[in-house]
Structure formats: C-alpha cells, structure tokens
C-alpha cells in the first residue's frame, strides 16, 4: 500500500503493510520521540498532531494518515524546549519517558484553552500516564507555563513589546 504524508513539513512517500500503525511508521522514520508505553491507547506517549489535532499514533493506521500533515515533538522543538524548562524548574521531568506525549498535549492545550482551570487541565491530560510522579510537580509546571505563555500572547495581540520576543 502506498502512502504520502508530511511529517514536520517534509514529504514522505512509501509502500507500507496495510496493518502498520502511524506510531510504527514514525519510529521507523527515526522520530524517536514517539513512544509506546501501553499498546492499549491509555498512556499518551505516542501523541502526535495530525492536521493540528492531537491523536494517539498507536491507534491510527499509517494508511489513514496518508495525505495528512503529521507533527511530532521534533517538529515543535522550540516550544517543547520552552515547556521543558518549566518542568525542570518544578522537578517534574523524572525519567522523561512520558515527557514527549505530555509536552505535545500541553502545547495543544495552551492553544486550545484560554486560562484553563485546574480541573480542565486534569481532564485535558487524563490520557497521559506517568509512572514516576504524583503529577503535582507536572501540574505546577503546566500552570506556570500557561500563565507566562498566555500572558505573553495577550500582550502580543495588543501589539505590546514582550521582553525577549521579537
């Protein structure tokens, strides 16, 4: 089966087996941020964007992704590094295995929800499993990140100068 898709704005054309998942295809292409932690669509480690929306790549047949734009953590490296600094400051990085999926979802949430409540954050991230933490340090990092980035975005919309942003 032939597929064509854009991964991080680069075109990929391949012949694949009909039962190949998008996660396996991405890993085969070298996108190691996409991980498998459960085989049951319950951990969130394989989260990527398909046409800008989060999907669990372990549950998407690669053939179904044909014709779509896929973004992995490697494709949002700058934003991911920014959030990762917030995680490090809160001691939330632990082993880091779950971080790529968590970061992909946090970045999506930051674009989708304006000033989410604690409950909305927990509901949005309910599918992200971390086996190292009790999530509190992650929630602190998320709250701090959202407060800073959403405040900067509001200033940017008003045309005000944001320190460190051009």
PDB file of C-alpha atoms in Angstrom:
ATOM      1  CA  UNK A   1       0.000   0.000   0.000  1.00  0.00           C
ATOM      2  CA  UNK A   2       1.398   3.397  -0.981  1.00  0.00           C
ATOM      3  CA  UNK A   3       1.201   6.409   1.294  1.00  0.00           C
ATOM      4  CA  UNK A   4       2.245  10.039   1.108  1.00  0.00           C
ATOM      5  CA  UNK A   5       2.283  12.301   4.133  1.00  0.00           C
ATOM      6  CA  UNK A   6       4.027  15.325   5.535  1.00  0.00           C
ATOM      7  CA  UNK A   7       5.961  14.830   8.739  1.00  0.00           C
ATOM      8  CA  UNK A   8       7.234  18.041  10.280  1.00  0.00           C
ATOM      9  CA  UNK A   9       6.780  19.733   6.886  1.00  0.00           C
ATOM     10  CA  UNK A  10       8.809  17.159   4.945  1.00  0.00           C
ATOM     11  CA  UNK A  11       7.119  14.859   2.411  1.00  0.00           C
ATOM     12  CA  UNK A  12       7.406  11.096   2.859  1.00  0.00           C
ATOM     13  CA  UNK A  13       6.277   8.604   0.227  1.00  0.00           C
ATOM     14  CA  UNK A  14       6.461   4.894   0.968  1.00  0.00           C
ATOM     15  CA  UNK A  15       4.980   1.490   0.451  1.00  0.00           C
ATOM     16  CA  UNK A  16       3.772   0.007   3.733  1.00  0.00           C
ATOM     17  CA  UNK A  17       1.966  -3.014   5.038  1.00  0.00           C
ATOM     18  CA  UNK A  18      -1.771  -2.326   5.432  1.00  0.00           C
ATOM     19  CA  UNK A  19      -1.713  -3.028   9.177  1.00  0.00           C
ATOM     20  CA  UNK A  20       1.188  -0.690  10.046  1.00  0.00           C
ATOM     21  CA  UNK A  21       0.359   1.916  12.671  1.00  0.00           C
ATOM     22  CA  UNK A  22       1.370   5.537  12.369  1.00  0.00           C
ATOM     23  CA  UNK A  23       3.461   5.109  15.526  1.00  0.00           C
ATOM     24  CA  UNK A  24       5.474   2.279  13.974  1.00  0.00           C
ATOM     25  CA  UNK A  25       5.886   4.227  10.742  1.00  0.00           C
ATOM     26  CA  UNK A  26       7.129   7.317  12.576  1.00  0.00           C
ATOM     27  CA  UNK A  27       9.589   5.304  14.665  1.00  0.00           C
ATOM     28  CA  UNK A  28      10.812   3.562  11.525  1.00  0.00           C
ATOM     29  CA  UNK A  29      11.486   7.002  10.010  1.00  0.00           C
ATOM     30  CA  UNK A  30      13.581   8.000  13.032  1.00  0.00           C
ATOM     31  CA  UNK A  31      11.089  10.016  15.095  1.00  0.00           C
ATOM     32  CA  UNK A  32      12.109   8.543  18.431  1.00  0.00           C
ATOM     33  CA  UNK A  33      10.032  10.957  20.500  1.00  0.00           C
ATOM     34  CA  UNK A  34       7.005   8.852  19.561  1.00  0.00           C
ATOM     35  CA  UNK A  35       6.926   6.037  22.102  1.00  0.00           C
ATOM     36  CA  UNK A  36       4.779   3.091  23.082  1.00  0.00           C
ATOM     37  CA  UNK A  37       4.019   2.557  26.733  1.00  0.00           C
ATOM     38  CA  UNK A  38       0.836   0.511  26.754  1.00  0.00           C
ATOM     39  CA  UNK A  39      -0.439  -0.990  23.460  1.00  0.00           C
ATOM     40  CA  UNK A  40      -3.949  -0.048  24.643  1.00  0.00           C
ATOM     41  CA  UNK A  41      -4.246   3.698  23.815  1.00  0.00           C
ATOM     42  CA  UNK A  42      -4.130   4.554  27.526  1.00  0.00           C
ATOM     43  CA  UNK A  43      -0.743   6.161  28.129  1.00  0.00           C
ATOM     44  CA  UNK A  44      -0.470   9.119  25.725  1.00  0.00           C
ATOM     45  CA  UNK A  45       3.210   8.512  24.991  1.00  0.00           C
ATOM     46  CA  UNK A  46       2.584   8.248  21.249  1.00  0.00           C
ATOM     47  CA  UNK A  47       0.737  11.583  20.935  1.00  0.00           C
ATOM     48  CA  UNK A  48       1.349  13.494  17.705  1.00  0.00           C
ATOM     49  CA  UNK A  49      -0.608  16.126  15.793  1.00  0.00           C
ATOM     50  CA  UNK A  50      -2.477  15.147  12.655  1.00  0.00           C
ATOM     51  CA  UNK A  51      -3.527  18.288  10.824  1.00  0.00           C
ATOM     52  CA  UNK A  52      -3.004  20.198  14.070  1.00  0.00           C
ATOM     53  CA  UNK A  53      -5.154  17.963  16.300  1.00  0.00           C
ATOM     54  CA  UNK A  54      -3.749  15.522  18.842  1.00  0.00           C
ATOM     55  CA  UNK A  55      -4.034  11.824  18.015  1.00  0.00           C
ATOM     56  CA  UNK A  56      -2.655   8.671  19.557  1.00  0.00           C
ATOM     57  CA  UNK A  57      -0.422   7.405  16.772  1.00  0.00           C
ATOM     58  CA  UNK A  58      -0.640   3.828  18.069  1.00  0.00           C
ATOM     59  CA  UNK A  59      -4.334   3.808  17.181  1.00  0.00           C
ATOM     60  CA  UNK A  60      -4.053   5.419  13.740  1.00  0.00           C
ATOM     61  CA  UNK A  61      -3.317   3.168  10.775  1.00  0.00           C
ATOM     62  CA  UNK A  62      -0.454   4.703   8.789  1.00  0.00           C
ATOM     63  CA  UNK A  63      -2.592   4.347   5.656  1.00  0.00           C
ATOM     64  CA  UNK A  64      -5.223   6.589   7.247  1.00  0.00           C
ATOM     65  CA  UNK A  65      -2.574   9.265   7.809  1.00  0.00           C
ATOM     66  CA  UNK A  66      -1.806   9.369   4.099  1.00  0.00           C
ATOM     67  CA  UNK A  67      -2.496  12.832   2.726  1.00  0.00           C
ATOM     68  CA  UNK A  68      -2.299  14.433   6.169  1.00  0.00           C
ATOM     69  CA  UNK A  69       0.226  16.609   7.978  1.00  0.00           C
ATOM     70  CA  UNK A  70       1.832  14.970  10.985  1.00  0.00           C
ATOM     71  CA  UNK A  71       3.791  16.864  13.619  1.00  0.00           C
ATOM     72  CA  UNK A  72       5.977  15.100  16.162  1.00  0.00           C
ATOM     73  CA  UNK A  73       7.820  16.555  19.136  1.00  0.00           C
ATOM     74  CA  UNK A  74      10.798  17.091  16.825  1.00  0.00           C
ATOM     75  CA  UNK A  75       8.594  19.422  14.770  1.00  0.00           C
ATOM     76  CA  UNK A  76       7.765  21.648  17.748  1.00  0.00           C
ATOM     77  CA  UNK A  77      11.217  21.535  19.330  1.00  0.00           C
ATOM     78  CA  UNK A  78      11.395  25.239  20.227  1.00  0.00           C
ATOM     79  CA  UNK A  79       8.078  25.261  22.088  1.00  0.00           C
ATOM     80  CA  UNK A  80       8.872  21.875  23.643  1.00  0.00           C
ATOM     81  CA  UNK A  81      12.193  23.146  24.999  1.00  0.00           C
ATOM     82  CA  UNK A  82      10.445  26.159  26.498  1.00  0.00           C
ATOM     83  CA  UNK A  83       7.945  23.983  28.363  1.00  0.00           C
ATOM     84  CA  UNK A  84      10.682  21.506  29.335  1.00  0.00           C
ATOM     85  CA  UNK A  85      12.443  24.333  31.191  1.00  0.00           C
ATOM     86  CA  UNK A  86       9.279  24.875  33.250  1.00  0.00           C
ATOM     87  CA  UNK A  87       9.206  21.142  34.014  1.00  0.00           C
ATOM     88  CA  UNK A  88      12.849  21.130  35.094  1.00  0.00           C
ATOM     89  CA  UNK A  89      12.292  24.094  37.418  1.00  0.00           C
ATOM     90  CA  UNK A  90       9.485  22.164  39.135  1.00  0.00           C
ATOM     91  CA  UNK A  91      11.421  18.875  39.305  1.00  0.00           C
ATOM     92  CA  UNK A  92       8.772  17.350  37.040  1.00  0.00           C
ATOM     93  CA  UNK A  93      10.959  15.673  34.456  1.00  0.00           C
ATOM     94  CA  UNK A  94      11.705  12.483  36.440  1.00  0.00           C
ATOM     95  CA  UNK A  95      12.772   9.730  33.995  1.00  0.00           C
ATOM     96  CA  UNK A  96      11.392  11.647  30.986  1.00  0.00           C
ATOM     97  CA  UNK A  97       9.849   8.676  29.211  1.00  0.00           C
ATOM     98  CA  UNK A  98       6.349  10.169  29.282  1.00  0.00           C
ATOM     99  CA  UNK A  99       7.510  13.720  28.571  1.00  0.00           C
ATOM    100  CA  UNK A 100       7.113  13.771  24.760  1.00  0.00           C
ATOM    101  CA  UNK A 101       3.423  12.835  24.871  1.00  0.00           C
ATOM    102  CA  UNK A 102       2.754  15.129  27.819  1.00  0.00           C
ATOM    103  CA  UNK A 103       4.505  18.032  26.122  1.00  0.00           C
ATOM    104  CA  UNK A 104       2.573  17.523  22.880  1.00  0.00           C
ATOM    105  CA  UNK A 105      -0.704  17.638  24.809  1.00  0.00           C
ATOM    106  CA  UNK A 106       0.302  20.646  26.924  1.00  0.00           C
ATOM    107  CA  UNK A 107       1.257  22.621  23.810  1.00  0.00           C
ATOM    108  CA  UNK A 108      -2.077  21.718  22.207  1.00  0.00           C
ATOM    109  CA  UNK A 109      -3.943  22.655  25.378  1.00  0.00           C
ATOM    110  CA  UNK A 110      -2.171  26.024  25.525  1.00  0.00           C
ATOM    111  CA  UNK A 111      -3.502  26.824  22.052  1.00  0.00           C
ATOM    112  CA  UNK A 112      -6.966  25.437  22.633  1.00  0.00           C
ATOM    113  CA  UNK A 113      -7.921  26.549  26.148  1.00  0.00           C
ATOM    114  CA  UNK A 114      -7.679  30.083  27.488  1.00  0.00           C
ATOM    115  CA  UNK A 115      -6.861  30.191  31.199  1.00  0.00           C
ATOM    116  CA  UNK A 116      -7.948  26.616  31.956  1.00  0.00           C
ATOM    117  CA  UNK A 117      -8.961  25.723  35.475  1.00  0.00           C
ATOM    118  CA  UNK A 118      -7.149  23.032  37.446  1.00  0.00           C
ATOM    119  CA  UNK A 119      -9.999  20.633  36.639  1.00  0.00           C
ATOM    120  CA  UNK A 120      -9.841  21.437  32.906  1.00  0.00           C
ATOM    121  CA  UNK A 121      -6.089  20.793  32.898  1.00  0.00           C
ATOM    122  CA  UNK A 122      -6.560  17.440  34.616  1.00  0.00           C
ATOM    123  CA  UNK A 123      -9.345  16.453  32.227  1.00  0.00           C
ATOM    124  CA  UNK A 124      -7.337  17.509  29.166  1.00  0.00           C
ATOM    125  CA  UNK A 125      -4.334  15.485  30.295  1.00  0.00           C
ATOM    126  CA  UNK A 126      -6.253  12.492  31.682  1.00  0.00           C
ATOM    127  CA  UNK A 127      -4.823  10.207  28.992  1.00  0.00           C
ATOM    128  CA  UNK A 128      -1.179  10.927  29.877  1.00  0.00           C
ATOM    129  CA  UNK A 129       0.311   8.281  32.109  1.00  0.00           C
ATOM    130  CA  UNK A 130       3.401   8.976  34.195  1.00  0.00           C
ATOM    131  CA  UNK A 131       4.724   6.141  36.298  1.00  0.00           C
ATOM    132  CA  UNK A 132       7.291   8.246  38.196  1.00  0.00           C
ATOM    133  CA  UNK A 133       5.363  11.146  39.677  1.00  0.00           C
ATOM    134  CA  UNK A 134       2.227  12.015  41.547  1.00  0.00           C
ATOM    135  CA  UNK A 135       1.629  14.656  38.849  1.00  0.00           C
ATOM    136  CA  UNK A 136       1.744  17.627  41.246  1.00  0.00           C
ATOM    137  CA  UNK A 137       5.106  18.921  40.002  1.00  0.00           C
ATOM    138  CA  UNK A 138       3.878  18.500  36.428  1.00  0.00           C
ATOM    139  CA  UNK A 139       0.707  20.460  37.198  1.00  0.00           C
ATOM    140  CA  UNK A 140       2.770  23.256  38.775  1.00  0.00           C
ATOM    141  CA  UNK A 141       4.954  23.405  35.661  1.00  0.00           C
ATOM    142  CA  UNK A 142       1.878  23.448  33.419  1.00  0.00           C
ATOM    143  CA  UNK A 143       0.170  26.212  35.418  1.00  0.00           C
ATOM    144  CA  UNK A 144       3.340  28.338  35.370  1.00  0.00           C
ATOM    145  CA  UNK A 145       3.897  27.720  31.659  1.00  0.00           C
ATOM    146  CA  UNK A 146       0.302  28.598  30.774  1.00  0.00           C
ATOM    147  CA  UNK A 147       0.376  31.739  32.914  1.00  0.00           C
ATOM    148  CA  UNK A 148       3.508  33.028  31.183  1.00  0.00           C
ATOM    149  CA  UNK A 149       2.743  31.981  27.607  1.00  0.00           C
ATOM    150  CA  UNK A 150      -0.896  33.068  27.649  1.00  0.00           C
ATOM    151  CA  UNK A 151       0.013  36.420  29.223  1.00  0.00           C
ATOM    152  CA  UNK A 152       2.682  36.922  26.544  1.00  0.00           C
ATOM    153  CA  UNK A 153       0.183  36.012  23.827  1.00  0.00           C
ATOM    154  CA  UNK A 154      -2.316  38.585  25.119  1.00  0.00           C
ATOM    155  CA  UNK A 155       0.387  41.272  25.125  1.00  0.00           C
ATOM    156  CA  UNK A 156       1.439  40.256  21.609  1.00  0.00           C
ATOM    157  CA  UNK A 157      -2.165  40.554  20.370  1.00  0.00           C
ATOM    158  CA  UNK A 158      -2.299  44.085  21.803  1.00  0.00           C
ATOM    159  CA  UNK A 159       0.941  44.978  19.990  1.00  0.00           C
ATOM    160  CA  UNK A 160       2.916  45.493  23.179  1.00  0.00           C
ATOM    161  CA  UNK A 161       6.599  44.626  23.374  1.00  0.00           C
ATOM    162  CA  UNK A 162       7.336  41.359  25.150  1.00  0.00           C
ATOM    163  CA  UNK A 163      10.754  41.069  26.711  1.00  0.00           C
ATOM    164  CA  UNK A 164      12.839  38.506  24.840  1.00  0.00           C
ATOM    165  CA  UNK A 165      10.346  38.155  21.966  1.00  0.00           C
ATOM    166  CA  UNK A 166      10.754  39.834  18.596  1.00  0.00           C
TER     167      UNK A 166
END
